[in-house]
GROMACS .gro file of C-alpha atoms in nm:
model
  208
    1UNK     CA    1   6.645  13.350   9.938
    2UNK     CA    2   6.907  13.201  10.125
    3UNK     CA    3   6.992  12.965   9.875
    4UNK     CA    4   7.065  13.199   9.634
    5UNK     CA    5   7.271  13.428   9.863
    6UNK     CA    6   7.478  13.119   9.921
    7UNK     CA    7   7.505  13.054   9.577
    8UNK     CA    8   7.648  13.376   9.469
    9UNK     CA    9   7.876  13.407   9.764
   10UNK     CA   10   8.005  13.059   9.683
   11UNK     CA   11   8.048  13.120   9.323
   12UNK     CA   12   8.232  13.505   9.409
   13UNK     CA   13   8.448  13.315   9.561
   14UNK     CA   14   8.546  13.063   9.390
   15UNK     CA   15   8.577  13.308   9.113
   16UNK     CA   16   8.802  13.493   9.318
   17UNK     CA   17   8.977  13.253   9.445
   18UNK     CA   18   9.097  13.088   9.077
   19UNK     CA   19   9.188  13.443   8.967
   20UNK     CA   20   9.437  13.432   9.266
   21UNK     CA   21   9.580  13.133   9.206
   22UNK     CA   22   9.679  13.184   8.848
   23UNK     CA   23   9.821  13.486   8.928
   24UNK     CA   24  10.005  13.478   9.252
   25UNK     CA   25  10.390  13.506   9.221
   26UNK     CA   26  10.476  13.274   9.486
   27UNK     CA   27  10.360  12.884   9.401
   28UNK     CA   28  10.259  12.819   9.758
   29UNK     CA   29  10.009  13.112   9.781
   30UNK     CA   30   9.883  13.009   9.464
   31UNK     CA   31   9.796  12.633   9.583
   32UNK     CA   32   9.682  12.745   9.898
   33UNK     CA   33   9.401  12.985   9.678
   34UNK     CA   34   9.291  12.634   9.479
   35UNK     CA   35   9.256  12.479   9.847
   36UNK     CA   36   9.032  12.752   9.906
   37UNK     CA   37   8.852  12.721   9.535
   38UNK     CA   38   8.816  12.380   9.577
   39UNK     CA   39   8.585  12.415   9.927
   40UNK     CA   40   8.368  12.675   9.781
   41UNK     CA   41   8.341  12.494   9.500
   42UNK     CA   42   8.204  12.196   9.750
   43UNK     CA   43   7.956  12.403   9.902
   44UNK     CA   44   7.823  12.511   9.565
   45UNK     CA   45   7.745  12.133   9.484
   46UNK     CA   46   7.590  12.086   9.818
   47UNK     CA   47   7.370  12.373   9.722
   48UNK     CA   48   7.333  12.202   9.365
   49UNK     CA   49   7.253  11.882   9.520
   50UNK     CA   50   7.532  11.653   9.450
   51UNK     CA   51   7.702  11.565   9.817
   52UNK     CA   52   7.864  11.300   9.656
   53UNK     CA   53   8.085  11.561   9.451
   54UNK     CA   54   8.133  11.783   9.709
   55UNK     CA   55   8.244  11.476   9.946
   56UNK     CA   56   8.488  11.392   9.663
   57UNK     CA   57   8.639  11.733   9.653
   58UNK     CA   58   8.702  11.810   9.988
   59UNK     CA   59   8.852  11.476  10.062
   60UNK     CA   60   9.011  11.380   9.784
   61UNK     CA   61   9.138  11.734   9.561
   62UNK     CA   62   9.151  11.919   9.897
   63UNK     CA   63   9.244  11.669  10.159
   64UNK     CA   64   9.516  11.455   9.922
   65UNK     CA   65   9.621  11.604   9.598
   66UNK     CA   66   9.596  11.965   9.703
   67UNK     CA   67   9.834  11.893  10.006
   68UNK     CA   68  10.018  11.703   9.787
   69UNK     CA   69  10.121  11.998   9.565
   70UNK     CA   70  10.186  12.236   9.823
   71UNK     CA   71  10.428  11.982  10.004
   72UNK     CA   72  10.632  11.914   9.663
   73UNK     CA   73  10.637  12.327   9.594
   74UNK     CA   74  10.735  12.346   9.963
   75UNK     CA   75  11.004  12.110   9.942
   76UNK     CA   76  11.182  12.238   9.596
   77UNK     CA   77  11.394  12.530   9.572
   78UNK     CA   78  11.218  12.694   9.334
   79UNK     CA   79  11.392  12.981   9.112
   80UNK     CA   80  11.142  13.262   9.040
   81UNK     CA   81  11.378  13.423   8.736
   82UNK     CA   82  11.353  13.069   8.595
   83UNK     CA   83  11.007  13.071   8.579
   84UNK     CA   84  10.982  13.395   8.482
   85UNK     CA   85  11.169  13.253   8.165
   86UNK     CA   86  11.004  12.956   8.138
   87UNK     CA   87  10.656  13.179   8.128
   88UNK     CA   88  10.792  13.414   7.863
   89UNK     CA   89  10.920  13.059   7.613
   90UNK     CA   90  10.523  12.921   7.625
   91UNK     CA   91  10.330  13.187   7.644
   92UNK     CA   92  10.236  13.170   7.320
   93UNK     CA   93  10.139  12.782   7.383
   94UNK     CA   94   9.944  12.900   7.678
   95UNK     CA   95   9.781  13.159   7.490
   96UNK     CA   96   9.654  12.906   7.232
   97UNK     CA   97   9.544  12.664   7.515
   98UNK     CA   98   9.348  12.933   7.641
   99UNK     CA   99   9.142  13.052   7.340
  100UNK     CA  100   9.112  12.627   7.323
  101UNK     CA  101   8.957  12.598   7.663
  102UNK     CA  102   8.737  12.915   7.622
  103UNK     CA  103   8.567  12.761   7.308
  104UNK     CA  104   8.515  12.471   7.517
  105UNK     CA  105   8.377  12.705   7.821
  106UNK     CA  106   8.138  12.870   7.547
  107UNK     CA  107   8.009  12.539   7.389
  108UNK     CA  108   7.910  12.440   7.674
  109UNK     CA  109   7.733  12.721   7.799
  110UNK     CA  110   7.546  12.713   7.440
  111UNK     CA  111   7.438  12.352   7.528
  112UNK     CA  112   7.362  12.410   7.874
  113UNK     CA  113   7.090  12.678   7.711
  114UNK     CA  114   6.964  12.414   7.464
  115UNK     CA  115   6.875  12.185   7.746
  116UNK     CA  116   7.003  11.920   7.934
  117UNK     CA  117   7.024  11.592   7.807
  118UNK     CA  118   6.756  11.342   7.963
  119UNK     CA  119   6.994  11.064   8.067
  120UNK     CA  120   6.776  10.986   8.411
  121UNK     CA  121   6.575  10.751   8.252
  122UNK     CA  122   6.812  10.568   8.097
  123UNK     CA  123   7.116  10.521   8.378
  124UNK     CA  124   6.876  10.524   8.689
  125UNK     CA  125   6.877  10.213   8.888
  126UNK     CA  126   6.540  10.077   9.002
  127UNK     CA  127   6.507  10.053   9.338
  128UNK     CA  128   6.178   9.802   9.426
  129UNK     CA  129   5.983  10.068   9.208
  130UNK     CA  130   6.104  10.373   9.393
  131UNK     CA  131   6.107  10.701   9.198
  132UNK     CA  132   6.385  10.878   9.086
  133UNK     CA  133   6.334  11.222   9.259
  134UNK     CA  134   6.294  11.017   9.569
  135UNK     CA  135   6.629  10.844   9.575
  136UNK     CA  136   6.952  11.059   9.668
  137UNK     CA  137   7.272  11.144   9.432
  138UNK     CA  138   7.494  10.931   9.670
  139UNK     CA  139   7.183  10.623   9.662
  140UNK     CA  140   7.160  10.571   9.318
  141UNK     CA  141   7.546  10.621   9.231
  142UNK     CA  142   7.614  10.350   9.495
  143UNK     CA  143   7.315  10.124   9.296
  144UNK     CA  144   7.473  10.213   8.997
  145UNK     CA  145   7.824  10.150   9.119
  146UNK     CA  146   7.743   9.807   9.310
  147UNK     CA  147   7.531   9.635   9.022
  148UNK     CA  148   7.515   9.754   8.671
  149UNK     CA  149   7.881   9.861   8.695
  150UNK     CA  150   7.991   9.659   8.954
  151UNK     CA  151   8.251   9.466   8.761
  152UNK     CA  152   8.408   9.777   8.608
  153UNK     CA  153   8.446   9.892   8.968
  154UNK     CA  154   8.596   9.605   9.149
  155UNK     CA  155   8.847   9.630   8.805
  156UNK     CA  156   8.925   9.988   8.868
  157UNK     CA  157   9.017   9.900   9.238
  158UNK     CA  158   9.241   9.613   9.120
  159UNK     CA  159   9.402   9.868   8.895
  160UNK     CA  160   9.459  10.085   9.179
  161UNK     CA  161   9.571   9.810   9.426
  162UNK     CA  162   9.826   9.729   9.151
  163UNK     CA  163   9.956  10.055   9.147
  164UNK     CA  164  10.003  10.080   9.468
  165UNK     CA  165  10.223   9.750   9.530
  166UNK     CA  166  10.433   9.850   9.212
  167UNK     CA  167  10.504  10.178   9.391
  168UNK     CA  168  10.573  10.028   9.705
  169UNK     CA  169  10.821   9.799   9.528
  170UNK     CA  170  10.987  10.054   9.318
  171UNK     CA  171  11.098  10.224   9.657
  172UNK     CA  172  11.210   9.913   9.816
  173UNK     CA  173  11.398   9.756   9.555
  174UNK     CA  174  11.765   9.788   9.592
  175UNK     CA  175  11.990  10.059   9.482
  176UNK     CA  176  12.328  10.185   9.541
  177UNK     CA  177  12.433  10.465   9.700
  178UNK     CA  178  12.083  10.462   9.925
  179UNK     CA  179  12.118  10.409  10.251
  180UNK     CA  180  11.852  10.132  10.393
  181UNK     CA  181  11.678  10.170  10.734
  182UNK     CA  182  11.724   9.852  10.954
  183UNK     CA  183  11.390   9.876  11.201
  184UNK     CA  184  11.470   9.584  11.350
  185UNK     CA  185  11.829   9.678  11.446
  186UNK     CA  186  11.688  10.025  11.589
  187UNK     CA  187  11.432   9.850  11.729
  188UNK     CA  188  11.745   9.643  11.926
  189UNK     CA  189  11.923   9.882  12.017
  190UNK     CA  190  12.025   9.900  12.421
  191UNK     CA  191  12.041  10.296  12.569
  192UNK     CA  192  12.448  10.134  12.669
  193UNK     CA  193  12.552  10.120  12.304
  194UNK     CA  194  12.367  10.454  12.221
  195UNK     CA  195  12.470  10.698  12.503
  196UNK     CA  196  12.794  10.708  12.760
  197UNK     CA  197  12.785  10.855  13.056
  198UNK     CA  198  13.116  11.112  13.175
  199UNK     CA  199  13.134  11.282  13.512
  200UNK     CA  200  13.285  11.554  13.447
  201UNK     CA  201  13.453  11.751  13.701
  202UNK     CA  202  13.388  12.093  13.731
  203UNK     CA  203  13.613  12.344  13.553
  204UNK     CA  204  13.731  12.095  13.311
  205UNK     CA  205  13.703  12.042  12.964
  206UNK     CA  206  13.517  11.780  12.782
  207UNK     CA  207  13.694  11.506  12.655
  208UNK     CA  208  13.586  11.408  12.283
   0.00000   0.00000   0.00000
């Protein structure tokens, strides 16, 4: 009974909550609603089983990319009549990306009736003859992750690692007109050749 209590207040939510954010005026409100999509959205995969997923969204969509957006709408002076324009130039686009994604939304509900597709059997790692309904999500992705796919992984971690020292590069390299920070010269710096100390008599002026 509980379950399903939590279900449906999860899923109300949720529903609510993506309503909100394609419909709020202001950019901020609307990423703070997916923040708040994206953690019901956890706790109805902890309900469904899967802590893995619900792990992944609430640290990485929630706890990186969400913040991410709201700090970039935060940080641009955004013009609301502009986007008011920009709405009314694709909305037809929008409109046929729409009716695109619903036909997705209702295929998939149509196979969803037909039945799963058995793929346990096929993709589940033995574990010294232990059964499938015995082994966690998290368990037998990490199997699957560190031996039938382990090469594939340690290749997607390379990608990322290279990604992340070309980025790191990129804003390091040398341009003009950008003004460098010297840490080590900062770092140097005596209080003597930062601050000078006046006595100032009273009633006097101060002396730039």
């Amino acid at each position: 009974m509980i379950q399903a209590i939590a279900f449906y207040m999860f899923a109300a939510v949720v529903i609510l909550s993506a309503a909100m954010t394609i419909s709020s005026r202001n950019p901020v409100h609307s990423v703070l609603w997916l923040i708040l999509a994206f953690f019901n959205a956890a706790g109805l995969m902890v309900i469904a089983g899967a802590e893995f997923i619900a792990m992944l969204l609430v640290i990485v969509y929630v706890g990186a990319v969400a913040v991410l957006f709201l700090f970039v709408v935060m940080m641009l002076d955004i013009d609301f009549a502009e986007l008011r324009a920009g709405f009314v130039r694709y909305a037809m686009f929008g409109l046929a990306l729409a009716v695109v994604l619903l036909a997705e939304v209702i295929i998939g509900v149509g196979a969803w009736s037909a039945g799963g597709v058995d793929l346990a059997n096929r993709i589940a790692p033995t574990d010294a003859g232990t059964a499938l309904g015995q082994v966690s999500n998290i368990k037998a992705m990490g199997l699957l992750l560190y031996s039938r796919y382990l090469y594939v992984f340690e290749a997607a971690g390379f990608v990322l690692l290279v990604a992340m020292i070309g980025a790191i590069v990129l804003t390091h390299r040398q341009r003009g007109g950008v003004m460098k920070q010297n840490v080590w010269r900062q770092i140097n710096r005596r209080s003597e050749d930062a601050i000078r100390k006046v006595n100032q008599p009273v009633g006097q002026g101060v002396e730039l």
